[in-house]
PDB file of C-alpha atoms in Angstrom:
ATOM      1  CA  MET A   1      99.501  78.007 104.305  1.00 55.00           C
ATOM      2  CA  TYR A   2      97.246  80.532 102.580  1.00 61.00           C
ATOM      3  CA  MET A   3      94.457  78.025 102.350  1.00 63.00           C
ATOM      4  CA  SER A   4      94.436  77.491 106.105  1.00 63.00           C
ATOM      5  CA  LYS A   5      95.058  81.170 106.916  1.00 61.00           C
ATOM      6  CA  PHE A   6      92.146  82.402 104.825  1.00 64.00           C
ATOM      7  CA  GLY A   7      89.955  79.287 105.047  1.00 71.00           C
ATOM      8  CA  ARG A   8      89.847  78.927 101.260  1.00 73.00           C
ATOM      9  CA  THR A   9      90.530  76.317  98.618  1.00 80.00           C
ATOM     10  CA  LYS A  10      93.657  76.362  96.476  1.00 78.00           C
ATOM     11  CA  GLU A  11      91.569  77.630  93.548  1.00 82.00           C
ATOM     12  CA  GLN A  12      90.164  80.472  95.664  1.00 81.00           C
ATOM     13  CA  VAL A  13      93.643  81.432  96.864  1.00 74.00           C
ATOM     14  CA  MET A  14      94.958  81.490  93.289  1.00 79.00           C
ATOM     15  CA  ALA A  15      91.984  83.665  92.230  1.00 81.00           C
ATOM     16  CA  MET A  16      92.711  86.006  95.143  1.00 78.00           C
ATOM     17  CA  SER A  17      96.320  86.130  93.952  1.00 77.00           C
ATOM     18  CA  GLN A  18      95.213  87.142  90.461  1.00 82.00           C
ATOM     19  CA  GLN A  19      93.224  90.042  91.964  1.00 82.00           C
ATOM     20  CA  MET A  20      96.266  91.096  93.969  1.00 79.00           C
ATOM     21  CA  GLY A  21      98.369  90.917  90.812  1.00 80.00           C
ATOM     22  CA  GLN A  22      95.947  93.309  89.132  1.00 83.00           C
ATOM     23  CA  ARG A  23      96.238  95.756  92.055  1.00 81.00           C
ATOM     24  CA  PHE A  24     100.028  95.586  91.919  1.00 78.00           C
ATOM     25  CA  ALA A  25     100.003  96.147  88.145  1.00 80.00           C
ATOM     26  CA  GLU A  26      97.711  99.166  88.553  1.00 83.00           C
ATOM     27  CA  ALA A  27     100.281 100.624  90.951  1.00 81.00           C
ATOM     28  CA  GLY A  28     103.192  99.755  88.641  1.00 84.00           C
ATOM     29  CA  LEU A  29     104.624  97.234  91.103  1.00 81.00           C
ATOM     30  CA  PRO A  30     106.046  93.792  90.371  1.00 82.00           C
ATOM     31  CA  TYR A  31     104.079  90.801  91.614  1.00 84.00           C
ATOM     32  CA  ASN A  32     104.754  87.104  91.404  1.00 82.00           C
ATOM     33  CA  PHE A  33     102.811  84.376  93.147  1.00 80.00           C
ATOM     34  CA  SER A  34     102.811  80.657  92.646  1.00 76.00           C
ATOM     35  CA  ASP A  35     101.817  77.714  94.760  1.00 70.00           C
ATOM     36  CA  ALA A  36     105.535  77.085  95.264  1.00 68.00           C
ATOM     37  CA  ALA A  37     105.976  80.302  97.291  1.00 68.00           C
ATOM     38  CA  LEU A  38     106.971  79.853 100.908  1.00 64.00           C
ATOM     39  CA  THR A  39     105.069  81.577 103.665  1.00 73.00           C
ATOM     40  CA  GLY A  40     104.951  81.150 107.373  1.00 77.00           C
ATOM     41  CA  ASN A  41     105.917  82.916 110.544  1.00 86.00           C
ATOM     42  CA  THR A  42     107.011  86.490 109.799  1.00 90.00           C
ATOM     43  CA  PHE A  43     107.872  87.492 113.366  1.00 94.00           C
ATOM     44  CA  ASN A  44     111.537  88.120 112.539  1.00 96.00           C
ATOM     45  CA  SER A  45     110.558  90.411 109.677  1.00 96.00           C
ATOM     46  CA  HIS A  46     108.444  92.383 112.125  1.00 95.00           C
ATOM     47  CA  ARG A  47     111.393  92.497 114.538  1.00 97.00           C
ATOM     48  CA  LEU A  48     113.575  93.928 111.790  1.00 98.00           C
ATOM     49  CA  ILE A  49     110.944  96.528 110.902  1.00 97.00           C
ATOM     50  CA  ALA A  50     110.678  97.578 114.558  1.00 96.00           C
ATOM     51  CA  TYR A  51     114.452  97.848 114.861  1.00 97.00           C
ATOM     52  CA  ALA A  52     114.721  99.817 111.618  1.00 98.00           C
ATOM     53  CA  GLY A  53     112.162 102.258 113.008  1.00 96.00           C
ATOM     54  CA  THR A  54     114.599 103.200 115.752  1.00 96.00           C
ATOM     55  CA  LEU A  55     117.088 104.147 113.029  1.00 97.00           C
ATOM     56  CA  GLY A  56     114.636 106.513 111.363  1.00 97.00           C
ATOM     57  CA  ASP A  57     111.470 106.570 109.302  1.00 97.00           C
ATOM     58  CA  GLU A  58     113.391 106.409 106.027  1.00 98.00           C
ATOM     59  CA  THR A  59     115.318 103.328 107.121  1.00 98.00           C
ATOM     60  CA  GLN A  60     112.128 101.644 108.267  1.00 98.00           C
ATOM     61  CA  ASP A  61     110.367 102.478 104.993  1.00 97.00           C
ATOM     62  CA  LYS A  62     113.276 101.034 103.008  1.00 98.00           C
ATOM     63  CA  VAL A  63     113.240  97.820 105.048  1.00 98.00           C
ATOM     64  CA  VAL A  64     109.499  97.426 104.485  1.00 95.00           C
ATOM     65  CA  GLU A  65     109.891  98.090 100.752  1.00 94.00           C
ATOM     66  CA  ALA A  66     112.712  95.550 100.510  1.00 97.00           C
ATOM     67  CA  LEU A  67     110.709  92.929 102.414  1.00 96.00           C
ATOM     68  CA  PHE A  68     107.582  93.552 100.321  1.00 91.00           C
ATOM     69  CA  HIS A  69     109.633  93.210  97.133  1.00 93.00           C
ATOM     70  CA  ALA A  70     111.324  90.052  98.396  1.00 94.00           C
ATOM     71  CA  TYR A  71     107.968  88.510  99.221  1.00 90.00           C
ATOM     72  CA  PHE A  72     105.603  89.783  96.538  1.00 88.00           C
ATOM     73  CA  ALA A  73     108.006  89.949  93.588  1.00 90.00           C
ATOM     74  CA  ASP A  74     110.719  87.397  94.355  1.00 91.00           C
ATOM     75  CA  GLU A  75     108.662  84.872  96.390  1.00 89.00           C
ATOM     76  CA  LYS A  76     111.298  84.772  99.118  1.00 92.00           C
ATOM     77  CA  PHE A  77     110.561  83.445 102.585  1.00 91.00           C
ATOM     78  CA  LEU A  78     110.397  86.385 104.990  1.00 91.00           C
ATOM     79  CA  ASN A  79     111.831  84.468 107.917  1.00 92.00           C
ATOM     80  CA  ALA A  80     114.931  83.332 106.035  1.00 95.00           C
ATOM     81  CA  PRO A  81     118.044  84.946 107.521  1.00 97.00           C
ATOM     82  CA  GLU A  82     119.452  85.879 104.120  1.00 97.00           C
ATOM     83  CA  THR A  83     116.195  87.628 103.150  1.00 97.00           C
ATOM     84  CA  LEU A  84     116.243  89.624 106.380  1.00 98.00           C
ATOM     85  CA  ILE A  85     119.905  90.568 106.029  1.00 98.00           C
ATOM     86  CA  ASP A  86     119.425  91.603 102.396  1.00 98.00           C
ATOM     87  CA  ALA A  87     116.470  93.835 103.371  1.00 98.00           C
ATOM     88  CA  ALA A  88     118.452  95.438 106.179  1.00 98.00           C
ATOM     89  CA  VAL A  89     121.442  96.113 103.930  1.00 98.00           C
ATOM     90  CA  ALA A  90     119.183  97.506 101.189  1.00 98.00           C
ATOM     91  CA  ALA A  91     117.912  99.987 103.777  1.00 98.00           C
ATOM     92  CA  GLY A  92     121.430 101.115 104.631  1.00 98.00           C
ATOM     93  CA  ILE A  93     122.043  99.017 107.735  1.00 98.00           C
ATOM     94  CA  ASP A  94     125.628  97.789 107.988  1.00 98.00           C
ATOM     95  CA  GLN A  95     126.059  94.159 106.869  1.00 98.00           C
ATOM     96  CA  ASP A  96     127.707  93.080 110.148  1.00 98.00           C
ATOM     97  CA  GLU A  97     125.044  94.822 112.248  1.00 98.00           C
ATOM     98  CA  ALA A  98     122.317  93.224 110.122  1.00 98.00           C
ATOM     99  CA  GLN A  99     123.843  89.782 110.598  1.00 98.00           C
ATOM    100  CA  LYS A 100     124.149  90.265 114.373  1.00 98.00           C
ATOM    101  CA  PHE A 101     120.573  91.491 114.603  1.00 98.00           C
ATOM    102  CA  VAL A 102     119.168  88.573 112.631  1.00 98.00           C
ATOM    103  CA  GLU A 103     121.161  86.036 114.657  1.00 97.00           C
ATOM    104  CA  ASP A 104     120.073  87.470 118.032  1.00 98.00           C
ATOM    105  CA  GLU A 105     116.347  86.769 118.071  1.00 96.00           C
ATOM    106  CA  THR A 106     115.971  88.319 121.517  1.00 97.00           C
ATOM    107  CA  ARG A 107     116.522  91.826 120.121  1.00 97.00           C
ATOM    108  CA  PHE A 108     113.202  93.658 119.715  1.00 97.00           C
ATOM    109  CA  ARG A 109     111.265  90.519 120.619  1.00 97.00           C
ATOM    110  CA  ALA A 110     109.243  92.214 123.377  1.00 97.00           C
ATOM    111  CA  GLU A 111     108.589  95.376 121.358  1.00 95.00           C
ATOM    112  CA  THR A 112     107.472  93.358 118.355  1.00 95.00           C
ATOM    113  CA  ALA A 113     105.189  91.123 120.425  1.00 96.00           C
ATOM    114  CA  GLU A 114     103.578  94.245 121.862  1.00 95.00           C
ATOM    115  CA  GLU A 115     103.062  95.766 118.405  1.00 91.00           C
ATOM    116  CA  LEU A 116     101.511  92.539 117.142  1.00 91.00           C
ATOM    117  CA  GLU A 117      99.073  92.571 120.062  1.00 94.00           C
ATOM    118  CA  VAL A 118      97.997  96.074 119.043  1.00 93.00           C
ATOM    119  CA  GLY A 119      97.477  94.755 115.514  1.00 91.00           C
ATOM    120  CA  LYS A 120      95.376  91.878 116.826  1.00 92.00           C
ATOM    121  CA  SER A 121      93.244  94.291 118.847  1.00 93.00           C
ATOM    122  CA  LEU A 122      92.625  96.246 115.633  1.00 91.00           C
ATOM    123  CA  ARG A 123      91.820  92.968 113.814  1.00 89.00           C
ATOM    124  CA  VAL A 124      94.662  93.376 111.337  1.00 89.00           C
ATOM    125  CA  SER A 125      94.875  90.178 109.299  1.00 80.00           C
ATOM    126  CA  GLY A 126      97.254  91.112 106.507  1.00 78.00           C
ATOM    127  CA  VAL A 127      99.355  93.740 104.832  1.00 77.00           C
ATOM    128  CA  PRO A 128      99.214  96.420 103.857  1.00 82.00           C
ATOM    129  CA  HIS A 129      96.807  97.741 106.472  1.00 87.00           C
ATOM    130  CA  PHE A 130      95.742 101.350 106.787  1.00 88.00           C
ATOM    131  CA  LEU A 131      94.159 103.001 109.781  1.00 88.00           C
ATOM    132  CA  VAL A 132      92.953 106.566 109.304  1.00 88.00           C
ATOM    133  CA  GLU A 133      91.548 108.691 112.114  1.00 89.00           C
ATOM    134  CA  ARG A 134      89.766 112.029 111.948  1.00 89.00           C
ATOM    135  CA  ASP A 135      87.900 113.825 114.679  1.00 90.00           C
ATOM    136  CA  GLY A 136      87.842 110.707 116.844  1.00 89.00           C
ATOM    137  CA  ARG A 137      86.502 108.501 114.050  1.00 88.00           C
ATOM    138  CA  ARG A 138      88.561 105.572 112.894  1.00 87.00           C
ATOM    139  CA  VAL A 139      88.318 103.749 109.557  1.00 85.00           C
ATOM    140  CA  GLN A 140      90.480 100.813 108.469  1.00 87.00           C
ATOM    141  CA  VAL A 141      91.183  99.118 105.174  1.00 85.00           C
ATOM    142  CA  GLY A 142      93.445  96.138 104.704  1.00 84.00           C
ATOM    143  CA  GLY A 143      94.960  94.174 101.892  1.00 77.00           C
ATOM    144  CA  ALA A 144      95.532  95.073  98.271  1.00 73.00           C
ATOM    145  CA  GLN A 145      92.602  97.368  97.606  1.00 79.00           C
ATOM    146  CA  PRO A 146      91.591  99.374  94.548  1.00 81.00           C
ATOM    147  CA  ALA A 147      91.687 103.169  94.661  1.00 83.00           C
ATOM    148  CA  GLU A 148      87.912 103.174  95.126  1.00 87.00           C
ATOM    149  CA  ALA A 149      88.296 101.573  98.562  1.00 86.00           C
ATOM    150  CA  PHE A 150      90.384 104.531  99.678  1.00 88.00           C
ATOM    151  CA  GLU A 151      87.956 106.985  98.132  1.00 90.00           C
ATOM    152  CA  GLN A 152      85.213 105.327 100.191  1.00 87.00           C
ATOM    153  CA  LEU A 153      87.390 105.454 103.303  1.00 85.00           C
ATOM    154  CA  PHE A 154      87.986 109.204 102.972  1.00 88.00           C
ATOM    155  CA  SER A 155      84.341 109.851 102.074  1.00 88.00           C
ATOM    156  CA  GLU A 156      83.277 108.139 105.296  1.00 82.00           C
ATOM    157  CA  LEU A 157      85.663 110.251 107.341  1.00 85.00           C
ATOM    158  CA  LEU A 158      84.641 113.489 105.693  1.00 86.00           C
ATOM    159  CA  ALA A 159      80.891 112.837 105.959  1.00 81.00           C
TER     160      ALA A 159
END
């Protein structure tokens, strides 16, 4: 999947993964990546994040953290119902409500599709993705970046 998504060879993807692992280590975060990891459509994860946002910023942040940990540390598939339910429960969403939400794929479908279109218009191709605006100027940085990338971002905005 990564090879086709990024147009790279398996060796290039594994090298990219090593760089990401270094970024995670610098931030004190766990990271695990192997060629056995499952990836694919993450629409239902995005639905859950959108729903969690209606429950509050803290709930949404906790869902995102749980999903990132499931994916980047535990190599779990982000569209698997059990992964989604576990992330919701970790964020404080009731188990039964989480199960109902995951099973009803019509909930937050339209809102999520709209948000993804905004992301496409901004050329977002991965996570995390940061968009910073100041005085009408907009600068973006995506992916696992070193601190220097953010220093450059803020320097550009303050110039």
